[in-house]
Coordinates of C-alpha atoms in Angstrom, one line a residue:
X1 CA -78.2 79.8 18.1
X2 CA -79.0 76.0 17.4
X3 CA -80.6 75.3 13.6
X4 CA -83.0 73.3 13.3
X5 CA -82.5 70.4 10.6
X6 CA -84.0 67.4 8.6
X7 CA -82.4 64.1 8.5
X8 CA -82.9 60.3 7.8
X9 CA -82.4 57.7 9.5
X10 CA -82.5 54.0 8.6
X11 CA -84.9 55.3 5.9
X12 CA -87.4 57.2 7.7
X13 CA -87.2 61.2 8.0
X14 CA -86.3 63.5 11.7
X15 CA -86.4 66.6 12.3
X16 CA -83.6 67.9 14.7
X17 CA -85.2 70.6 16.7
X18 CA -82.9 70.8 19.8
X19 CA -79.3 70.0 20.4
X20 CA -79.1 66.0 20.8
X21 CA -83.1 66.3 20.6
X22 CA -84.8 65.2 17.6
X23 CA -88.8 64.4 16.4
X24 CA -89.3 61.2 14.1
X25 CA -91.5 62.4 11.2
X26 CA -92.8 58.5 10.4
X27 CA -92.3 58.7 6.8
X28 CA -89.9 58.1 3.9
X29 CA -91.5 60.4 1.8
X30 CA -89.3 63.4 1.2
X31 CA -92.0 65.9 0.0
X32 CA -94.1 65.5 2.9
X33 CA -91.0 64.9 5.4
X34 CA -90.0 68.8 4.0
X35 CA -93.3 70.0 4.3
X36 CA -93.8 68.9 7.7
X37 CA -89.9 70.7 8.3
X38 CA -90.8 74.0 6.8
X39 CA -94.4 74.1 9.4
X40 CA -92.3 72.9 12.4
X41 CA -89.4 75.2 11.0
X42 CA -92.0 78.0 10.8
X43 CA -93.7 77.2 14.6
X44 CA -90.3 77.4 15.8
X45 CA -88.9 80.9 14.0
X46 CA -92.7 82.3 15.6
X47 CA -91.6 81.5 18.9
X48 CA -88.0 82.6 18.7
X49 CA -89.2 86.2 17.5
X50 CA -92.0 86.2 19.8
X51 CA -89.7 85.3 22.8
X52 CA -87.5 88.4 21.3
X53 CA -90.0 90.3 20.9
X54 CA -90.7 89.7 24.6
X55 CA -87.1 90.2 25.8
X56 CA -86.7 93.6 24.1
X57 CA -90.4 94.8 25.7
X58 CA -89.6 93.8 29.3
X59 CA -90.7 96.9 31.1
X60 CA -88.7 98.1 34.6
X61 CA -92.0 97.2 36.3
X62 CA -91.8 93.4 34.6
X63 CA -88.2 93.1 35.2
X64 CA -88.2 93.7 38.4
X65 CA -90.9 90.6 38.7
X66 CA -89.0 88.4 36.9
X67 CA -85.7 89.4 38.6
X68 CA -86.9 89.0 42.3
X69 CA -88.4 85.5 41.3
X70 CA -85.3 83.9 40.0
X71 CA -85.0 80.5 41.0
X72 CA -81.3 81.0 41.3
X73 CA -81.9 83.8 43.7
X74 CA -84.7 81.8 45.8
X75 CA -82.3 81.4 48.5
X76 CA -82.4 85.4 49.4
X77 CA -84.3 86.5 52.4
X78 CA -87.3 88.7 51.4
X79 CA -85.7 92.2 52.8
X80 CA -83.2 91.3 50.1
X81 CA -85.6 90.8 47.3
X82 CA -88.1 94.0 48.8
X83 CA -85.3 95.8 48.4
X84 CA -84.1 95.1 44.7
X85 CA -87.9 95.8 44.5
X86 CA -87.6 99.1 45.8
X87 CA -84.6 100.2 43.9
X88 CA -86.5 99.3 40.5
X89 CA -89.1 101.1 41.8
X90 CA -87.7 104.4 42.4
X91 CA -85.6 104.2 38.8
X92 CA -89.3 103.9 37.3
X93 CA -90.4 106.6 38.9
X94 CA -88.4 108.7 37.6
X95 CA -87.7 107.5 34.1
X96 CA -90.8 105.5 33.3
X97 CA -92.0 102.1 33.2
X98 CA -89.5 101.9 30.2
X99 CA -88.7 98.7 28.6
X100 CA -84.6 98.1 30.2
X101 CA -83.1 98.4 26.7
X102 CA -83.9 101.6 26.5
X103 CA -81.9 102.8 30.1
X104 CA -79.1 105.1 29.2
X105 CA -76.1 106.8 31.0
X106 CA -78.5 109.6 31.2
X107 CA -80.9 107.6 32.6
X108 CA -79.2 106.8 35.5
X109 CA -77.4 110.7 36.0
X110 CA -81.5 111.7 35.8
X111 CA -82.0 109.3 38.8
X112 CA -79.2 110.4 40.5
X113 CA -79.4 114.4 40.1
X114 CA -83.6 113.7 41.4
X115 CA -82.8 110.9 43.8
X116 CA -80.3 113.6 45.6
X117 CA -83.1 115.8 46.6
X118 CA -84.6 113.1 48.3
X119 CA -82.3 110.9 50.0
X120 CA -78.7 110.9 50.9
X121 CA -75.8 110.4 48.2
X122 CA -75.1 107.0 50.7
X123 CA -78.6 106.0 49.9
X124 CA -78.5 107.0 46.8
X125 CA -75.2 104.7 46.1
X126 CA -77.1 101.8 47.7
X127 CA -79.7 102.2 45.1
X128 CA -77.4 102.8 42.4
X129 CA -75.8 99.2 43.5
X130 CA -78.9 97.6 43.6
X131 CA -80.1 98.6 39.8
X132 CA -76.6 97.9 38.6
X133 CA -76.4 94.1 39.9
X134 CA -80.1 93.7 38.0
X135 CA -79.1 95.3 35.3
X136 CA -76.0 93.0 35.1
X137 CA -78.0 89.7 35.6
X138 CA -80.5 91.1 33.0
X139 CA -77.5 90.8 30.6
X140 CA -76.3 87.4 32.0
X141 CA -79.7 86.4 30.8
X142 CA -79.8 87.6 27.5
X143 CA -82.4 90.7 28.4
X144 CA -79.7 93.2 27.6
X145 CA -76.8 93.3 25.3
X146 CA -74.9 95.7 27.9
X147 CA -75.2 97.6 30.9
X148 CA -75.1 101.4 31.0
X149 CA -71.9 103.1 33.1
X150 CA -73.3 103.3 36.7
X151 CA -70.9 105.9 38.5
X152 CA -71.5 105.9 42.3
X153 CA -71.1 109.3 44.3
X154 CA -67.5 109.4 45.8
X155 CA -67.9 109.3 49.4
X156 CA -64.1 109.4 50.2
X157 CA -61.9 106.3 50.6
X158 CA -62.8 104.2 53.6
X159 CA -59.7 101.6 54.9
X160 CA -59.7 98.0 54.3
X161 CA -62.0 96.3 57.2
X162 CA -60.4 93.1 57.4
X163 CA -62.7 90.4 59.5
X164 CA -61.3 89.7 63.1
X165 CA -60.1 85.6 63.5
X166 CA -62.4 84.5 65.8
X167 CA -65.4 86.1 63.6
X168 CA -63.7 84.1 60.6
X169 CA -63.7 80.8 62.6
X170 CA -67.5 81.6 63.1
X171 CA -68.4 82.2 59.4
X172 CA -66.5 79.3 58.3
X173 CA -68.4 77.0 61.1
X174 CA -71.8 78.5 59.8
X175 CA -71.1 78.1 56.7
X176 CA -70.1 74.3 56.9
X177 CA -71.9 71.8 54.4
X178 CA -72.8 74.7 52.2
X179 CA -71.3 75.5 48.3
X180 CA -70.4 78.9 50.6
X181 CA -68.4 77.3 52.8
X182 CA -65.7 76.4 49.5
X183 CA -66.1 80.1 48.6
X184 CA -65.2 81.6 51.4
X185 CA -62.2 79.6 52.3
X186 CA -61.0 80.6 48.3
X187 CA -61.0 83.9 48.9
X188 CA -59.6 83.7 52.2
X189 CA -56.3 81.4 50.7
X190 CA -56.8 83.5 47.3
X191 CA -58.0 87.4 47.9
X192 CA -60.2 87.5 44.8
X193 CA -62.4 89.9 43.9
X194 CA -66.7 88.8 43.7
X195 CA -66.5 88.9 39.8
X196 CA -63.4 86.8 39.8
X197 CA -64.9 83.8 41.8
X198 CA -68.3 83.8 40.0
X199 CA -66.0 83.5 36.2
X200 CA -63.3 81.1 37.7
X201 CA -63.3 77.8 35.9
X202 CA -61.1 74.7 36.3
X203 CA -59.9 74.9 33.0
X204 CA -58.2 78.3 33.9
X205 CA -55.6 76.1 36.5
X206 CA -52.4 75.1 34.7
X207 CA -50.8 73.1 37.7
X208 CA -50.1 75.2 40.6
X209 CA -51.2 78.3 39.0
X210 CA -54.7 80.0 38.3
X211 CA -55.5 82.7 35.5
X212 CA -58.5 85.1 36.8
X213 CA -60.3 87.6 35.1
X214 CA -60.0 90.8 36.7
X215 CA -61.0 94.5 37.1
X216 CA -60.9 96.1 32.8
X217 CA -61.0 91.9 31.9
X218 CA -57.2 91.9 32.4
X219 CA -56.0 88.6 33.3
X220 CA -53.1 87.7 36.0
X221 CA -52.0 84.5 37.2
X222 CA -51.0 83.6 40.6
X223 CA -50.0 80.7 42.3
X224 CA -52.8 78.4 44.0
X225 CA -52.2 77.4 47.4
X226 CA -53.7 73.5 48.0
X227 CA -55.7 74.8 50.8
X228 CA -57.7 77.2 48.2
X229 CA -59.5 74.7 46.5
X230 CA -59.0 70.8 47.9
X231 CA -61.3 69.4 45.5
X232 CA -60.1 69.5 41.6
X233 CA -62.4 68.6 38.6
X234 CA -61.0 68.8 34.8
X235 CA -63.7 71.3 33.6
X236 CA -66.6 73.5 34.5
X237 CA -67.5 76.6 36.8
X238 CA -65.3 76.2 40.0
X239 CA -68.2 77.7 42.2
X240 CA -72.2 77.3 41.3
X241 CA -72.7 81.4 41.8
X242 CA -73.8 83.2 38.7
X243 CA -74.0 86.9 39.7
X244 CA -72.3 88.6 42.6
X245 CA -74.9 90.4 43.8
X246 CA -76.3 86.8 44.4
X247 CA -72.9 86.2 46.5
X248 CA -72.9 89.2 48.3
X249 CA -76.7 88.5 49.4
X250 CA -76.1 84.9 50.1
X251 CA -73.4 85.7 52.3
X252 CA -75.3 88.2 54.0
X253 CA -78.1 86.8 54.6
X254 CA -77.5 83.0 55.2
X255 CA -73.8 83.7 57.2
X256 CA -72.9 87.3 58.6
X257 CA -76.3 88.3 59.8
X258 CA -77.6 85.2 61.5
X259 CA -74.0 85.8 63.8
X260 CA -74.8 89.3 63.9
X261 CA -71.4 89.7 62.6
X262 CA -71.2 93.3 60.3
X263 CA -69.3 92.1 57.6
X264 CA -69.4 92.3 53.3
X265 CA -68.0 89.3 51.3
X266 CA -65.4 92.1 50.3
X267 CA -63.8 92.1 53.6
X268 CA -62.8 88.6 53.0
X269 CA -60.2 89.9 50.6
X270 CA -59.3 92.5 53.0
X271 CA -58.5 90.1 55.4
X272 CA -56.6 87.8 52.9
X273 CA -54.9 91.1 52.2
X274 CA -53.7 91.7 55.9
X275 CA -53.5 87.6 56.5
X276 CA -50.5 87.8 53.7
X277 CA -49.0 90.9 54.7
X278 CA -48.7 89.2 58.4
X279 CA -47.2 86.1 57.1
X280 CA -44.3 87.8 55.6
X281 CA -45.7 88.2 52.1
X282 CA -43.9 90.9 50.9
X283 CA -46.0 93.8 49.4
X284 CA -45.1 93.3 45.3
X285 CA -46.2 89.8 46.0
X286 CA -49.2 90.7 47.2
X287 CA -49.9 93.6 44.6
X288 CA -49.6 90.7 42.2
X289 CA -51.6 88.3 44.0
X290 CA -54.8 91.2 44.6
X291 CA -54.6 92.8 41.1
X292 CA -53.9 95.7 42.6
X293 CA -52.5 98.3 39.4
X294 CA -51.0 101.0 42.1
X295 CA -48.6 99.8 44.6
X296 CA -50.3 102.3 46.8
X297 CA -53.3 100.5 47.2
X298 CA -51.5 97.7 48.4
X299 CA -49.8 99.8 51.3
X300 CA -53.0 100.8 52.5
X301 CA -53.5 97.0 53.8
X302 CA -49.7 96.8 54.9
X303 CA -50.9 100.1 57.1
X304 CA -53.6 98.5 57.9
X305 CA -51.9 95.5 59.1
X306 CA -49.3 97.3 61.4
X307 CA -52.0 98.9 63.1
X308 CA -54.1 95.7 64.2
X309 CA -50.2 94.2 65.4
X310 CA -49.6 97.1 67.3
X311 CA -53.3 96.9 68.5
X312 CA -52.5 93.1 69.6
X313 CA -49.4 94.0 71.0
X314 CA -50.7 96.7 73.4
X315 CA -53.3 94.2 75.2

């Protein structure tokens, strides 16, 4: 956190109150220059606390205000944000308007066990999803120091749904001249996970080869195909996303649905999955690639694979 400081310059006295910001104090008198510091110094310390104090009172009814109207966010059609709305909602209900520090793993196994009674566990999951993305941004902007586990009901493993070529060809032509249009053809080229993209940086490429930050924050390296990424800068955020719920939405709402195409921005790396698999990959290779820890995981897209060929092959 930036300290505020007192300086001279050329005689006369500043006070420092920002990074690369500063106040000229017009005077060379050093009892009334620190005087004047200790009253701005003061102001300042009042506002910090108070804008604490603020932070660490945001209620689930406030948060959900300040959530739904983040500029970053904007972009989201209003069944997206209703719908955050809603999922807020229905954890207040049951827990309180409670400030968000105070939401606990038993918090959410309350929602959950009362929310069952109600609504199916597939709803329920939705929901669960929905509080969980806020809860994350909440901590990507300083509201919360951590998120609580959110465990979703298992609902047995559904197979990879890898997005048909021709439907690809559509999304990428609907998403030309947009930021998503460079994020969908990396995940394509590069299989990475939502949380991967939104942390990749250019600093992380060493040459050919790109360090991600994956599932537990383990790291793994793979090599980055030209095609990935065209355009290279030195430093800085490879992709202008923040949060991954913001992704998901964006792609939702601005790409898949407007082609009435039913697809999540997950299935892109289902269908980078199968795309490598088809090309001759071989499976280790793409267990490395994915992140995948179990080898097994990694067969369910070669399975997956061999079915759409044999598919192919019988039309």
């Amino acid at each position: 956190m930036f300290e505020m400081r007192l300086f001279q310059r050329n005689g006369w006295f500043h006070v420092e109150y920002a990074r690369n910001r500063s106040k000229a104090l017009r005077t060379k008198d050093s009892k009334k220059a620190n005087a004047i510091f200790r009253k701005m110094e003061a102001e300042h310390l009042r506002g910090r606390l108070l804008l604490l104090d603020r932070k660490e009172r945001l209620s689930l009814s406030e948060f959900a205000a300040v959530y739904t109207s983040d500029p970053d966010r904007s972009e989201l059609s209003e069944s997206t944000l209703k719908n955050d709305v809603l999922a807020i909602t229905a954890l207040k209900d049951v827990a309180g308007d409670i400030p968000i520090r105070l939401i606990t793993k038993e918090t959410i196994k309350e929602f959950k066990v009362h929310s069952l009674g109600r609504m199916k566990k597939v709803s329920v999951n939705t929901y669960l999803a929905r509080i969980k993305a806020g809860l994350e941004w909440a901590k990507a902007e300083g509201y919360l120091d951590r998120v609580p586990p959110i465990k979703k009901y298992k609902m047995g493993r559904s197979l990879p749904r890898p997005i048909p070529q021709d439907d690809i060809k559509r999304i990428l032509g609907q998403a030309k001249d947009m930021e998503m249009y460079r994020v969908i053809n990396f995940a394509l080229f590069t299989g990475c996970r939502r949380s991967e993209i939104v942390r990749a940086r250019y600093e992380h490429i060493n040459g050919d080869t790109l360090t991600v930050i994956g599932k537990g924050n383990k790291e793994r390296a793979f090599y980055l195909l030209p095609q990935a990424l065209p355009d290279r800068k030195d430093i800085g955020k490879i992709f202008k996303f923040s949060h991954v719920s913001t992704l998901s939405n964006y792609f939702r709402d601005k790409i898949v649905k407007p082609l009435g195409i039913n697809a999540r921005f997950h299935d892109l790396r289902h269908t980078a999955a199968t795309t490598m698999l088809a090309n001759g990959i071989d499976l280790e290779m793409v267990q490395k690639i994915l992140g995948h820890t179990d080898i097994r995981t990694t067969q369910i897209y070669a399975d997956v694979s061999q079915k759409i060929s044999r598919s192919k092959w019988v039309k």
